[in-house]
């Protein structure tokens, strides 16, 4: 949210400088320098924000993949139990372990 406020502030300053130039305020050169610096800073913040979004998206994909793996394991145990390949005790133990694994994954990611 801090980056968004910075972008709004920088873009507002750019617009004000452009309006000052349009209405022919003195010190044109100073306003051109200010606009150039603000545009460079604006691009830097946009780049920084997009990189942070990319990293967050990558973390979410990894998290979803880990949860999907655990759910697939649970479904496999369920199918094995329905086919009579494993006992009820083994089924319950493995299901509870996978559920606790999912809960731990979510806790670790949510409470960082």
PDB file of C-alpha atoms in Angstrom:
ATOM      1  CA  UNK A   1       0.000   0.000   0.000  1.00  0.00           C
ATOM      2  CA  UNK A   2       2.933   2.299   0.689  1.00  0.00           C
ATOM      3  CA  UNK A   3       4.109   1.985  -2.920  1.00  0.00           C
ATOM      4  CA  UNK A   4       0.656   2.903  -4.219  1.00  0.00           C
ATOM      5  CA  UNK A   5       0.622   6.076  -2.114  1.00  0.00           C
ATOM      6  CA  UNK A   6       4.085   6.933  -3.426  1.00  0.00           C
ATOM      7  CA  UNK A   7       2.918   6.451  -7.006  1.00  0.00           C
ATOM      8  CA  UNK A   8      -0.115   8.667  -6.447  1.00  0.00           C
ATOM      9  CA  UNK A   9       2.025  11.382  -4.869  1.00  0.00           C
ATOM     10  CA  UNK A  10       4.649  11.275  -7.621  1.00  0.00           C
ATOM     11  CA  UNK A  11       2.055  11.311 -10.403  1.00  0.00           C
ATOM     12  CA  UNK A  12       0.264  14.228  -8.738  1.00  0.00           C
ATOM     13  CA  UNK A  13       3.542  16.185  -8.622  1.00  0.00           C
ATOM     14  CA  UNK A  14       4.188  15.381 -12.278  1.00  0.00           C
ATOM     15  CA  UNK A  15       0.731  16.660 -13.218  1.00  0.00           C
ATOM     16  CA  UNK A  16       1.225  19.833 -11.182  1.00  0.00           C
ATOM     17  CA  UNK A  17       4.567  20.512 -12.873  1.00  0.00           C
ATOM     18  CA  UNK A  18       3.050  19.918 -16.296  1.00  0.00           C
ATOM     19  CA  UNK A  19       0.208  22.305 -15.467  1.00  0.00           C
ATOM     20  CA  UNK A  20       2.724  24.904 -14.300  1.00  0.00           C
ATOM     21  CA  UNK A  21       4.594  24.598 -17.591  1.00  0.00           C
ATOM     22  CA  UNK A  22       1.345  24.757 -19.568  1.00  0.00           C
ATOM     23  CA  UNK A  23       0.285  27.965 -17.854  1.00  0.00           C
ATOM     24  CA  UNK A  24       3.756  29.411 -18.530  1.00  0.00           C
ATOM     25  CA  UNK A  25       5.018  29.792 -15.030  1.00  0.00           C
ATOM     26  CA  UNK A  26       8.562  31.079 -14.749  1.00  0.00           C
ATOM     27  CA  UNK A  27      11.515  28.703 -14.337  1.00  0.00           C
ATOM     28  CA  UNK A  28      10.601  26.261 -17.127  1.00  0.00           C
ATOM     29  CA  UNK A  29      13.971  24.566 -16.876  1.00  0.00           C
ATOM     30  CA  UNK A  30      13.498  23.831 -13.174  1.00  0.00           C
ATOM     31  CA  UNK A  31      10.145  22.219 -13.850  1.00  0.00           C
ATOM     32  CA  UNK A  32      11.636  20.084 -16.662  1.00  0.00           C
ATOM     33  CA  UNK A  33      14.314  18.835 -14.282  1.00  0.00           C
ATOM     34  CA  UNK A  34      11.729  18.107 -11.594  1.00  0.00           C
ATOM     35  CA  UNK A  35       9.511  16.232 -14.047  1.00  0.00           C
ATOM     36  CA  UNK A  36      12.452  14.211 -15.331  1.00  0.00           C
ATOM     37  CA  UNK A  37      13.477  13.185 -11.820  1.00  0.00           C
ATOM     38  CA  UNK A  38       9.915  12.374 -10.831  1.00  0.00           C
ATOM     39  CA  UNK A  39       9.400  10.245 -13.933  1.00  0.00           C
ATOM     40  CA  UNK A  40      12.589   8.302 -13.225  1.00  0.00           C
ATOM     41  CA  UNK A  41      11.516   7.781  -9.612  1.00  0.00           C
ATOM     42  CA  UNK A  42       8.031   6.808 -10.790  1.00  0.00           C
ATOM     43  CA  UNK A  43       9.447   4.137 -13.106  1.00  0.00           C
ATOM     44  CA  UNK A  44      11.677   2.841 -10.309  1.00  0.00           C
ATOM     45  CA  UNK A  45       8.700   2.410  -7.954  1.00  0.00           C
ATOM     46  CA  UNK A  46       6.655   0.689 -10.678  1.00  0.00           C
ATOM     47  CA  UNK A  47       9.528  -1.727 -11.330  1.00  0.00           C
ATOM     48  CA  UNK A  48       9.958  -2.411  -7.618  1.00  0.00           C
ATOM     49  CA  UNK A  49       6.218  -3.008  -7.184  1.00  0.00           C
ATOM     50  CA  UNK A  50       6.030  -5.382 -10.152  1.00  0.00           C
ATOM     51  CA  UNK A  51       8.992  -7.387  -8.820  1.00  0.00           C
ATOM     52  CA  UNK A  52       7.343  -7.746  -5.417  1.00  0.00           C
ATOM     53  CA  UNK A  53       4.114  -8.892  -7.097  1.00  0.00           C
ATOM     54  CA  UNK A  54       6.040 -11.473  -9.122  1.00  0.00           C
ATOM     55  CA  UNK A  55       7.706 -12.849  -5.980  1.00  0.00           C
ATOM     56  CA  UNK A  56       4.400 -13.027  -4.137  1.00  0.00           C
ATOM     57  CA  UNK A  57       2.745 -14.793  -7.069  1.00  0.00           C
ATOM     58  CA  UNK A  58       5.598 -17.321  -7.168  1.00  0.00           C
ATOM     59  CA  UNK A  59       5.205 -18.021  -3.438  1.00  0.00           C
ATOM     60  CA  UNK A  60       1.457 -18.533  -3.901  1.00  0.00           C
ATOM     61  CA  UNK A  61       2.050 -21.036  -6.706  1.00  0.00           C
ATOM     62  CA  UNK A  62       4.481 -23.009  -4.544  1.00  0.00           C
ATOM     63  CA  UNK A  63       2.038 -22.970  -1.630  1.00  0.00           C
ATOM     64  CA  UNK A  64      -0.841 -24.154  -3.815  1.00  0.00           C
ATOM     65  CA  UNK A  65       1.325 -26.910  -5.277  1.00  0.00           C
ATOM     66  CA  UNK A  66       2.282 -28.173  -1.815  1.00  0.00           C
ATOM     67  CA  UNK A  67      -1.365 -28.180  -0.699  1.00  0.00           C
ATOM     68  CA  UNK A  68      -2.426 -29.911  -3.915  1.00  0.00           C
ATOM     69  CA  UNK A  69       0.164 -32.638  -3.287  1.00  0.00           C
ATOM     70  CA  UNK A  70      -1.159 -33.241   0.216  1.00  0.00           C
ATOM     71  CA  UNK A  71      -4.746 -33.395  -1.034  1.00  0.00           C
ATOM     72  CA  UNK A  72      -3.707 -35.870  -3.729  1.00  0.00           C
ATOM     73  CA  UNK A  73      -2.117 -38.057  -1.040  1.00  0.00           C
ATOM     74  CA  UNK A  74      -5.324 -37.897   1.006  1.00  0.00           C
ATOM     75  CA  UNK A  75      -7.347 -38.923  -2.038  1.00  0.00           C
ATOM     76  CA  UNK A  76      -4.958 -41.816  -2.647  1.00  0.00           C
ATOM     77  CA  UNK A  77      -5.349 -43.079   0.932  1.00  0.00           C
ATOM     78  CA  UNK A  78      -9.109 -42.726   0.605  1.00  0.00           C
ATOM     79  CA  UNK A  79      -9.137 -44.812  -2.560  1.00  0.00           C
ATOM     80  CA  UNK A  80      -6.837 -47.435  -0.994  1.00  0.00           C
ATOM     81  CA  UNK A  81      -9.126 -47.653   2.049  1.00  0.00           C
ATOM     82  CA  UNK A  82     -12.244 -47.981  -0.131  1.00  0.00           C
ATOM     83  CA  UNK A  83     -10.558 -50.801  -2.061  1.00  0.00           C
ATOM     84  CA  UNK A  84      -9.694 -52.550   1.204  1.00  0.00           C
ATOM     85  CA  UNK A  85      -5.925 -52.276   0.728  1.00  0.00           C
ATOM     86  CA  UNK A  86      -5.276 -50.506   4.062  1.00  0.00           C
ATOM     87  CA  UNK A  87      -6.939 -50.794   7.444  1.00  0.00           C
ATOM     88  CA  UNK A  88      -9.078 -48.116   9.084  1.00  0.00           C
ATOM     89  CA  UNK A  89      -6.344 -47.346  11.670  1.00  0.00           C
ATOM     90  CA  UNK A  90      -3.650 -46.808   9.033  1.00  0.00           C
ATOM     91  CA  UNK A  91      -6.093 -44.749   6.988  1.00  0.00           C
ATOM     92  CA  UNK A  92      -6.992 -42.491   9.926  1.00  0.00           C
ATOM     93  CA  UNK A  93      -3.354 -42.090  10.979  1.00  0.00           C
ATOM     94  CA  UNK A  94      -2.182 -41.114   7.483  1.00  0.00           C
ATOM     95  CA  UNK A  95      -5.145 -38.819   6.822  1.00  0.00           C
ATOM     96  CA  UNK A  96      -4.611 -37.008  10.122  1.00  0.00           C
ATOM     97  CA  UNK A  97      -0.917 -36.648   9.362  1.00  0.00           C
ATOM     98  CA  UNK A  98      -1.621 -35.131   5.934  1.00  0.00           C
ATOM     99  CA  UNK A  99      -4.258 -32.795   7.363  1.00  0.00           C
ATOM    100  CA  UNK A 100      -1.796 -31.601  10.007  1.00  0.00           C
ATOM    101  CA  UNK A 101       0.761 -31.166   7.216  1.00  0.00           C
ATOM    102  CA  UNK A 102      -1.666 -28.902   5.312  1.00  0.00           C
ATOM    103  CA  UNK A 103      -2.454 -26.937   8.474  1.00  0.00           C
ATOM    104  CA  UNK A 104       1.272 -26.468   9.192  1.00  0.00           C
ATOM    105  CA  UNK A 105       1.907 -25.293   5.621  1.00  0.00           C
ATOM    106  CA  UNK A 106      -0.886 -22.726   5.906  1.00  0.00           C
ATOM    107  CA  UNK A 107       0.203 -21.582   9.376  1.00  0.00           C
ATOM    108  CA  UNK A 108       3.775 -21.113   8.229  1.00  0.00           C
ATOM    109  CA  UNK A 109       2.702 -19.040   5.237  1.00  0.00           C
ATOM    110  CA  UNK A 110       0.003 -17.017   6.972  1.00  0.00           C
ATOM    111  CA  UNK A 111       1.891 -16.193  10.164  1.00  0.00           C
ATOM    112  CA  UNK A 112       5.244 -15.173   8.671  1.00  0.00           C
TER     113      UNK A 112
END
